[in-house]
CSV table of C-alpha atoms in Angstrom, one decimal:
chain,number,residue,atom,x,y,z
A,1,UNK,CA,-7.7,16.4,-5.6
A,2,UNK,CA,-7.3,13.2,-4.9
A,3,UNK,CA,-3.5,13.5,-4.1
A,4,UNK,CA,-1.5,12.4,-0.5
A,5,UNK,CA,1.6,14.4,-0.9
A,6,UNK,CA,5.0,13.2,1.2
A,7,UNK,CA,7.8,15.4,1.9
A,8,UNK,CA,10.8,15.0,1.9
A,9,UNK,CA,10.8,12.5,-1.5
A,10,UNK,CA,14.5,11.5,-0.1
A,11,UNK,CA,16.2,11.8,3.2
A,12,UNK,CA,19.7,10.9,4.4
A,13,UNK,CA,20.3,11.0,8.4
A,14,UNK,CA,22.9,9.8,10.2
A,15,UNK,CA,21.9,8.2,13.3
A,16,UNK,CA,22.0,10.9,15.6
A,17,UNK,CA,20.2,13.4,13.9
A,18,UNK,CA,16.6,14.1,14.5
A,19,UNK,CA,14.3,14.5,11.3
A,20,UNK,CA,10.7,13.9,10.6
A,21,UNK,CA,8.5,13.0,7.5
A,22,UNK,CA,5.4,14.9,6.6
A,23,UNK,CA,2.3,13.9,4.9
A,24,UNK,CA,-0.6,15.8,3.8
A,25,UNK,CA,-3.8,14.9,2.3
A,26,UNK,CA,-7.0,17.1,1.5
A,27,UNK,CA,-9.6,14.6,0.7
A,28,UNK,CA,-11.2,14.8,3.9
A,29,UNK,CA,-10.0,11.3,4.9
A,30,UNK,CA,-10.6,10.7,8.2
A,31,UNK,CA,-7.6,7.2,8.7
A,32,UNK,CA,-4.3,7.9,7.5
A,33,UNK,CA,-1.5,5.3,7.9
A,34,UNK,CA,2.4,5.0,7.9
A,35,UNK,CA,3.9,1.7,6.3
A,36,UNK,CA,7.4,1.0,5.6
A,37,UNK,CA,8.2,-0.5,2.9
A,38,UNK,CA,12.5,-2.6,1.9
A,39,UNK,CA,13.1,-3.6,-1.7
A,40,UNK,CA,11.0,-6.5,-2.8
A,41,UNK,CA,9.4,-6.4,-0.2
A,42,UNK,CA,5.0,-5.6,0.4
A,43,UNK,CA,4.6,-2.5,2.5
A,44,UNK,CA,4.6,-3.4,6.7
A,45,UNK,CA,1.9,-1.3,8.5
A,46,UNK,CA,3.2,1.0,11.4
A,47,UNK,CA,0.9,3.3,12.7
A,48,UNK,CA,-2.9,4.0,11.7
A,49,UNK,CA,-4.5,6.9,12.8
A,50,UNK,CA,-8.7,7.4,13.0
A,51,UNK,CA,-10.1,11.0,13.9
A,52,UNK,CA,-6.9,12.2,14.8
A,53,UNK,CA,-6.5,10.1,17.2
A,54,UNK,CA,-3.8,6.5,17.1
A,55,UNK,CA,-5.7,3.8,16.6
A,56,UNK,CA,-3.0,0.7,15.9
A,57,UNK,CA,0.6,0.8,16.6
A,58,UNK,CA,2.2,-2.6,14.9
A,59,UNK,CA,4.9,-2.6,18.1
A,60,UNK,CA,7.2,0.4,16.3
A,61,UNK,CA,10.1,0.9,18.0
A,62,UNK,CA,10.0,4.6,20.2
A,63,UNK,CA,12.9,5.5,17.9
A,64,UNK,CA,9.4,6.2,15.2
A,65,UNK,CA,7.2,8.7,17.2
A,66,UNK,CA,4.0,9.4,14.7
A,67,UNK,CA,1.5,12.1,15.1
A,68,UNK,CA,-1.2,13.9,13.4
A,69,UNK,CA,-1.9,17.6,14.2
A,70,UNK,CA,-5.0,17.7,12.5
A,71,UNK,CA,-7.1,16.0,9.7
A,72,UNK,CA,-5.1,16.9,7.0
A,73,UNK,CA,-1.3,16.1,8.1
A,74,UNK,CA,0.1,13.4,9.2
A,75,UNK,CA,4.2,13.4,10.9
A,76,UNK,CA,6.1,10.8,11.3
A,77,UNK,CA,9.5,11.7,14.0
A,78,UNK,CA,12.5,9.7,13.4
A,79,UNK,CA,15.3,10.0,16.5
A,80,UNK,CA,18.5,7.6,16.8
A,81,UNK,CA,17.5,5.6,13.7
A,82,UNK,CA,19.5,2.3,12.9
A,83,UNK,CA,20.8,1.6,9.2
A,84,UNK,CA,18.0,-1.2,9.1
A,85,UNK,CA,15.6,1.4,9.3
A,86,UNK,CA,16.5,2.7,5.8
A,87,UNK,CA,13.4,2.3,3.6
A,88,UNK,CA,10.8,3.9,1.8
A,89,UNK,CA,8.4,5.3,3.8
A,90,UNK,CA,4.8,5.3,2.4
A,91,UNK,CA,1.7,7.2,3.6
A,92,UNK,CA,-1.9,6.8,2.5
A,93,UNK,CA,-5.3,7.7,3.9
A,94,UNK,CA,-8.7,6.5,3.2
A,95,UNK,CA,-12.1,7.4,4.2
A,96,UNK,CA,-13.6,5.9,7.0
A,97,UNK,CA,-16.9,4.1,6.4
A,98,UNK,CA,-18.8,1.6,8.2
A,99,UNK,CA,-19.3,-1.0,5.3
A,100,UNK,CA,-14.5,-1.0,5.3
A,101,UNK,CA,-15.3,-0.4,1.8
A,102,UNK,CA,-12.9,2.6,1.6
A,103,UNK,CA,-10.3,3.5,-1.7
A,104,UNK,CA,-6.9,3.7,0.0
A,105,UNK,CA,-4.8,6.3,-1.8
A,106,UNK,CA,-0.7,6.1,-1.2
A,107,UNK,CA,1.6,8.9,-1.3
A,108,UNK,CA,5.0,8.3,-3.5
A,109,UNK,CA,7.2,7.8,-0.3
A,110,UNK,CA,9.8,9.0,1.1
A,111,UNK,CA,13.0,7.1,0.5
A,112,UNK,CA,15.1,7.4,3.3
A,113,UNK,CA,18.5,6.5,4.3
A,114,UNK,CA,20.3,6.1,7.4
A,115,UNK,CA,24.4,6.2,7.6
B,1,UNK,CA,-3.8,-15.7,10.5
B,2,UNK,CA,-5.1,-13.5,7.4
B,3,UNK,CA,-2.6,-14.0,4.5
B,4,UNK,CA,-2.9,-12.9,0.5
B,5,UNK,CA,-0.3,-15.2,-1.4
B,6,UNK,CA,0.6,-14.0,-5.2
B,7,UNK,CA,1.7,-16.0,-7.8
B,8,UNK,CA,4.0,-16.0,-9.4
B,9,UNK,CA,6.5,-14.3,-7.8
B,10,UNK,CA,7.8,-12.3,-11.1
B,11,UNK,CA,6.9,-12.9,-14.7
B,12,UNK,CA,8.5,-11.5,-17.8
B,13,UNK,CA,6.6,-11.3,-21.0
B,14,UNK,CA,7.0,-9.4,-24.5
B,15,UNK,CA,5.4,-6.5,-25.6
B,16,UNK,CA,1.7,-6.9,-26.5
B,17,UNK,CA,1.1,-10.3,-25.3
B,18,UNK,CA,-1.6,-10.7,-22.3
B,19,UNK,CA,-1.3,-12.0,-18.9
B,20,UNK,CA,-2.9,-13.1,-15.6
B,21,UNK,CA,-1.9,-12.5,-12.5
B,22,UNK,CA,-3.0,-14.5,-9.4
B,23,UNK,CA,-4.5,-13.9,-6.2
B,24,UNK,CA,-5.5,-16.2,-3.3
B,25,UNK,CA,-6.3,-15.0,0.7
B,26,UNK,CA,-7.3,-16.4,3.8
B,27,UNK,CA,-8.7,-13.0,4.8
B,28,UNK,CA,-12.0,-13.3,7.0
B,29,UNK,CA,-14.6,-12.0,7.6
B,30,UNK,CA,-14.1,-10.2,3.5
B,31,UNK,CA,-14.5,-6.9,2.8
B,32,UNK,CA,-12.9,-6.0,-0.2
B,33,UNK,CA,-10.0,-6.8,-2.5
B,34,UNK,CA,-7.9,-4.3,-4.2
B,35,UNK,CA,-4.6,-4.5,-7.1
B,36,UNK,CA,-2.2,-2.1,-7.2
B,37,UNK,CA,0.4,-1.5,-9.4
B,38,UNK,CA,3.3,-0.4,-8.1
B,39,UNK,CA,6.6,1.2,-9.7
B,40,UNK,CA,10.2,0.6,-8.2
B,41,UNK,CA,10.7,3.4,-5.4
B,42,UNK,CA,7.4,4.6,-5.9
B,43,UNK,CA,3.6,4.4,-3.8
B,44,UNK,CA,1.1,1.8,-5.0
B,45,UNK,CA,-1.8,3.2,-7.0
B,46,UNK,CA,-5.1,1.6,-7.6
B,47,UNK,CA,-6.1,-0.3,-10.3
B,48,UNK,CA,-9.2,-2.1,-8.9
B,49,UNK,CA,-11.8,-2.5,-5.9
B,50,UNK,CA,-14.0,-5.4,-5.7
B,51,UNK,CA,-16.2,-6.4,-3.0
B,52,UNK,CA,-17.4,-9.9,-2.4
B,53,UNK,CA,-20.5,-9.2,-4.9
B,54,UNK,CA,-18.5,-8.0,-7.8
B,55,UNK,CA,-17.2,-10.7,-9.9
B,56,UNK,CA,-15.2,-8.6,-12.4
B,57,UNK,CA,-14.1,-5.0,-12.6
B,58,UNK,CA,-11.9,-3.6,-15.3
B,59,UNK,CA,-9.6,-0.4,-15.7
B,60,UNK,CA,-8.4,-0.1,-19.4
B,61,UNK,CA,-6.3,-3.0,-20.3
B,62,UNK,CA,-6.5,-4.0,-16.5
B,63,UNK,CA,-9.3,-6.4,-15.8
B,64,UNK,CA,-10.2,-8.2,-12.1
B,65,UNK,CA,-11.9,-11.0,-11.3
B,66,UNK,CA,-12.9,-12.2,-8.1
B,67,UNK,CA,-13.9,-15.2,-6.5
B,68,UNK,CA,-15.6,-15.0,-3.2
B,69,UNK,CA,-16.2,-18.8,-2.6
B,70,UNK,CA,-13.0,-19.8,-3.4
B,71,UNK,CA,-11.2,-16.9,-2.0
B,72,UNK,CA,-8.8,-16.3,-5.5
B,73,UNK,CA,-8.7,-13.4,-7.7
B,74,UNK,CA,-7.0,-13.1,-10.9
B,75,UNK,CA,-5.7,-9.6,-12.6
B,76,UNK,CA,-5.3,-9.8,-16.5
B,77,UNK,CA,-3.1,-7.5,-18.2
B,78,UNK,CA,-4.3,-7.2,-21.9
B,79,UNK,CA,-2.2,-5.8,-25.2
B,80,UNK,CA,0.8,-5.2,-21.9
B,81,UNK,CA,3.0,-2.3,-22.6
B,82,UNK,CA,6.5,-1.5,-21.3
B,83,UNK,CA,5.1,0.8,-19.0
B,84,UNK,CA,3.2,-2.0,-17.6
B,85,UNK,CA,6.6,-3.3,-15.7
B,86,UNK,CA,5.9,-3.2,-12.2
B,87,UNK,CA,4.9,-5.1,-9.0
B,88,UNK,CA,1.3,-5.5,-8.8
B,89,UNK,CA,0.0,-6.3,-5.2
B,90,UNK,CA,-3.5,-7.9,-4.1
B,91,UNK,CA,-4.2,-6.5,-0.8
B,92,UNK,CA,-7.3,-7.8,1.1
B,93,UNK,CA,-9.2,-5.6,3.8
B,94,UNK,CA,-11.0,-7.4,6.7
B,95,UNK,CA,-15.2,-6.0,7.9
B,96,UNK,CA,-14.2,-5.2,11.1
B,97,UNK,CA,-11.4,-2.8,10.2
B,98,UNK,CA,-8.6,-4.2,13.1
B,99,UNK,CA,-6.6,-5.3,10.5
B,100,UNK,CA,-6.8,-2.5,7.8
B,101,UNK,CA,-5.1,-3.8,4.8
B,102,UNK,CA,-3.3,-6.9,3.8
B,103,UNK,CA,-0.6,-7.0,1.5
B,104,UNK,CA,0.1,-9.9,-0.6
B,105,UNK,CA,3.9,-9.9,-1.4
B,106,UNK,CA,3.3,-8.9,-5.1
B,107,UNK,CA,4.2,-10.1,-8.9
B,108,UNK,CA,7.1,-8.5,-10.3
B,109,UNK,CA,6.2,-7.9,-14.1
B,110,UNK,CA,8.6,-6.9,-16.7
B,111,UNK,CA,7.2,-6.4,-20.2
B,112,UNK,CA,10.3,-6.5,-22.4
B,113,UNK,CA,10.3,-5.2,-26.6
């Protein structure tokens, strides 16, 4: 299995609401990672996570609260979002190693809007 | 400040014909260089790991090179297809792991019949 699998595959929220992508991943991958990702544009890193545990935040706004329950899932909460933030969401994970020479493997993203 | 810069910015070519894709980073100290392809709306998927002792590595009609020295890496697309349209983006991961990937800003192919 060599799958990272991200639900919801769309999302519409209107700036009040409170929502929150998943991401799931059993490849024993000990980093998994949130980028966010507008049209023609590379993917921006937000939030990596080693061992569970938050290693780099890229200065996210509060309004993105990320966390892992365990080393399979990975959450990202969205509260009060702004239209700007409407993007696809990516998630990958990669194994840890001390030589950095580590596959990354992406999910398909979440695409998500905010009205 | 590690960069990856891509060129050319988008590239259309017909059906069957081969093309190379283009590379260059400022990353340091190197670990590894990877291409993914990626479709519209979709997550990137691998095509290709090099590390700074592998020269070439290929995948199919996908082949990488990579120069260490001069810091460039070329991706050739062989016989393209139309499912070949895409962005493909060199991304360039550091040794000490503080800066866990960087993302070139990717070629937009588009294979056309």
């Amino acid at each position: 299995d060599t799958e990272v699998t991200q639900t919801p595959k769309h999302l519409v929220m209107g700036m009040t609401n409170k929502k929150s992508l998943k991401c799931e991943q059993h490849m024993g991958h000990r980093a998994m990672y949130w980028y966010k990702q507008k049209a023609k544009k590379p993917p921006e890193l937000m939030f990596v996570y080693s061992y569970e545990k938050l290693s780099i935040n890229e200065s996210v706004p509060s309004r993105f609260s990320p966390e892992c329950p365990n080393s399979s899932l990975l959450n990202l909460h969205l509260h009060a979002l702004q239209p700007e933030d409407s993007a696809l969401y990516l998630c990958a994970s990669s194994q840890e190693s001390a030589t950095g020479i580590t596959e990354a493997f992406f999910g398909q993203g979440t695409r998500l809007t905010v009205v | 400040k590690n960069q990856v810069e891509q060129s050319p910015q988008s590239l259309i070519i017909l059906e069957g014909k081969n093309c190379t894709l283009q590379c260059n980073y400022t990353v340091s100290p190197f670990s590894n260089l990877r291409w993914y392809k990626q479709d519209t709306g979709r997550g990137p998927v691998s095509l290709t790991i090099m590390t700074f002792s592998e020269n070439t590595k290929s995948n199919g009609r996908y082949t990488a090179t990579l120069d260490a020295d001069t810091k460039q890496s070329s991706l050739h697309i062989t016989a393209s297809q139309l499912s070949d349209s895409a962005s493909y983006i060199c991304v360039v991961s550091d040794y000490t792991g503080n800066t866990p990937l960087v993302f070139g800003k990717g070629t937009r192919l588009s294979v056309i019949a």
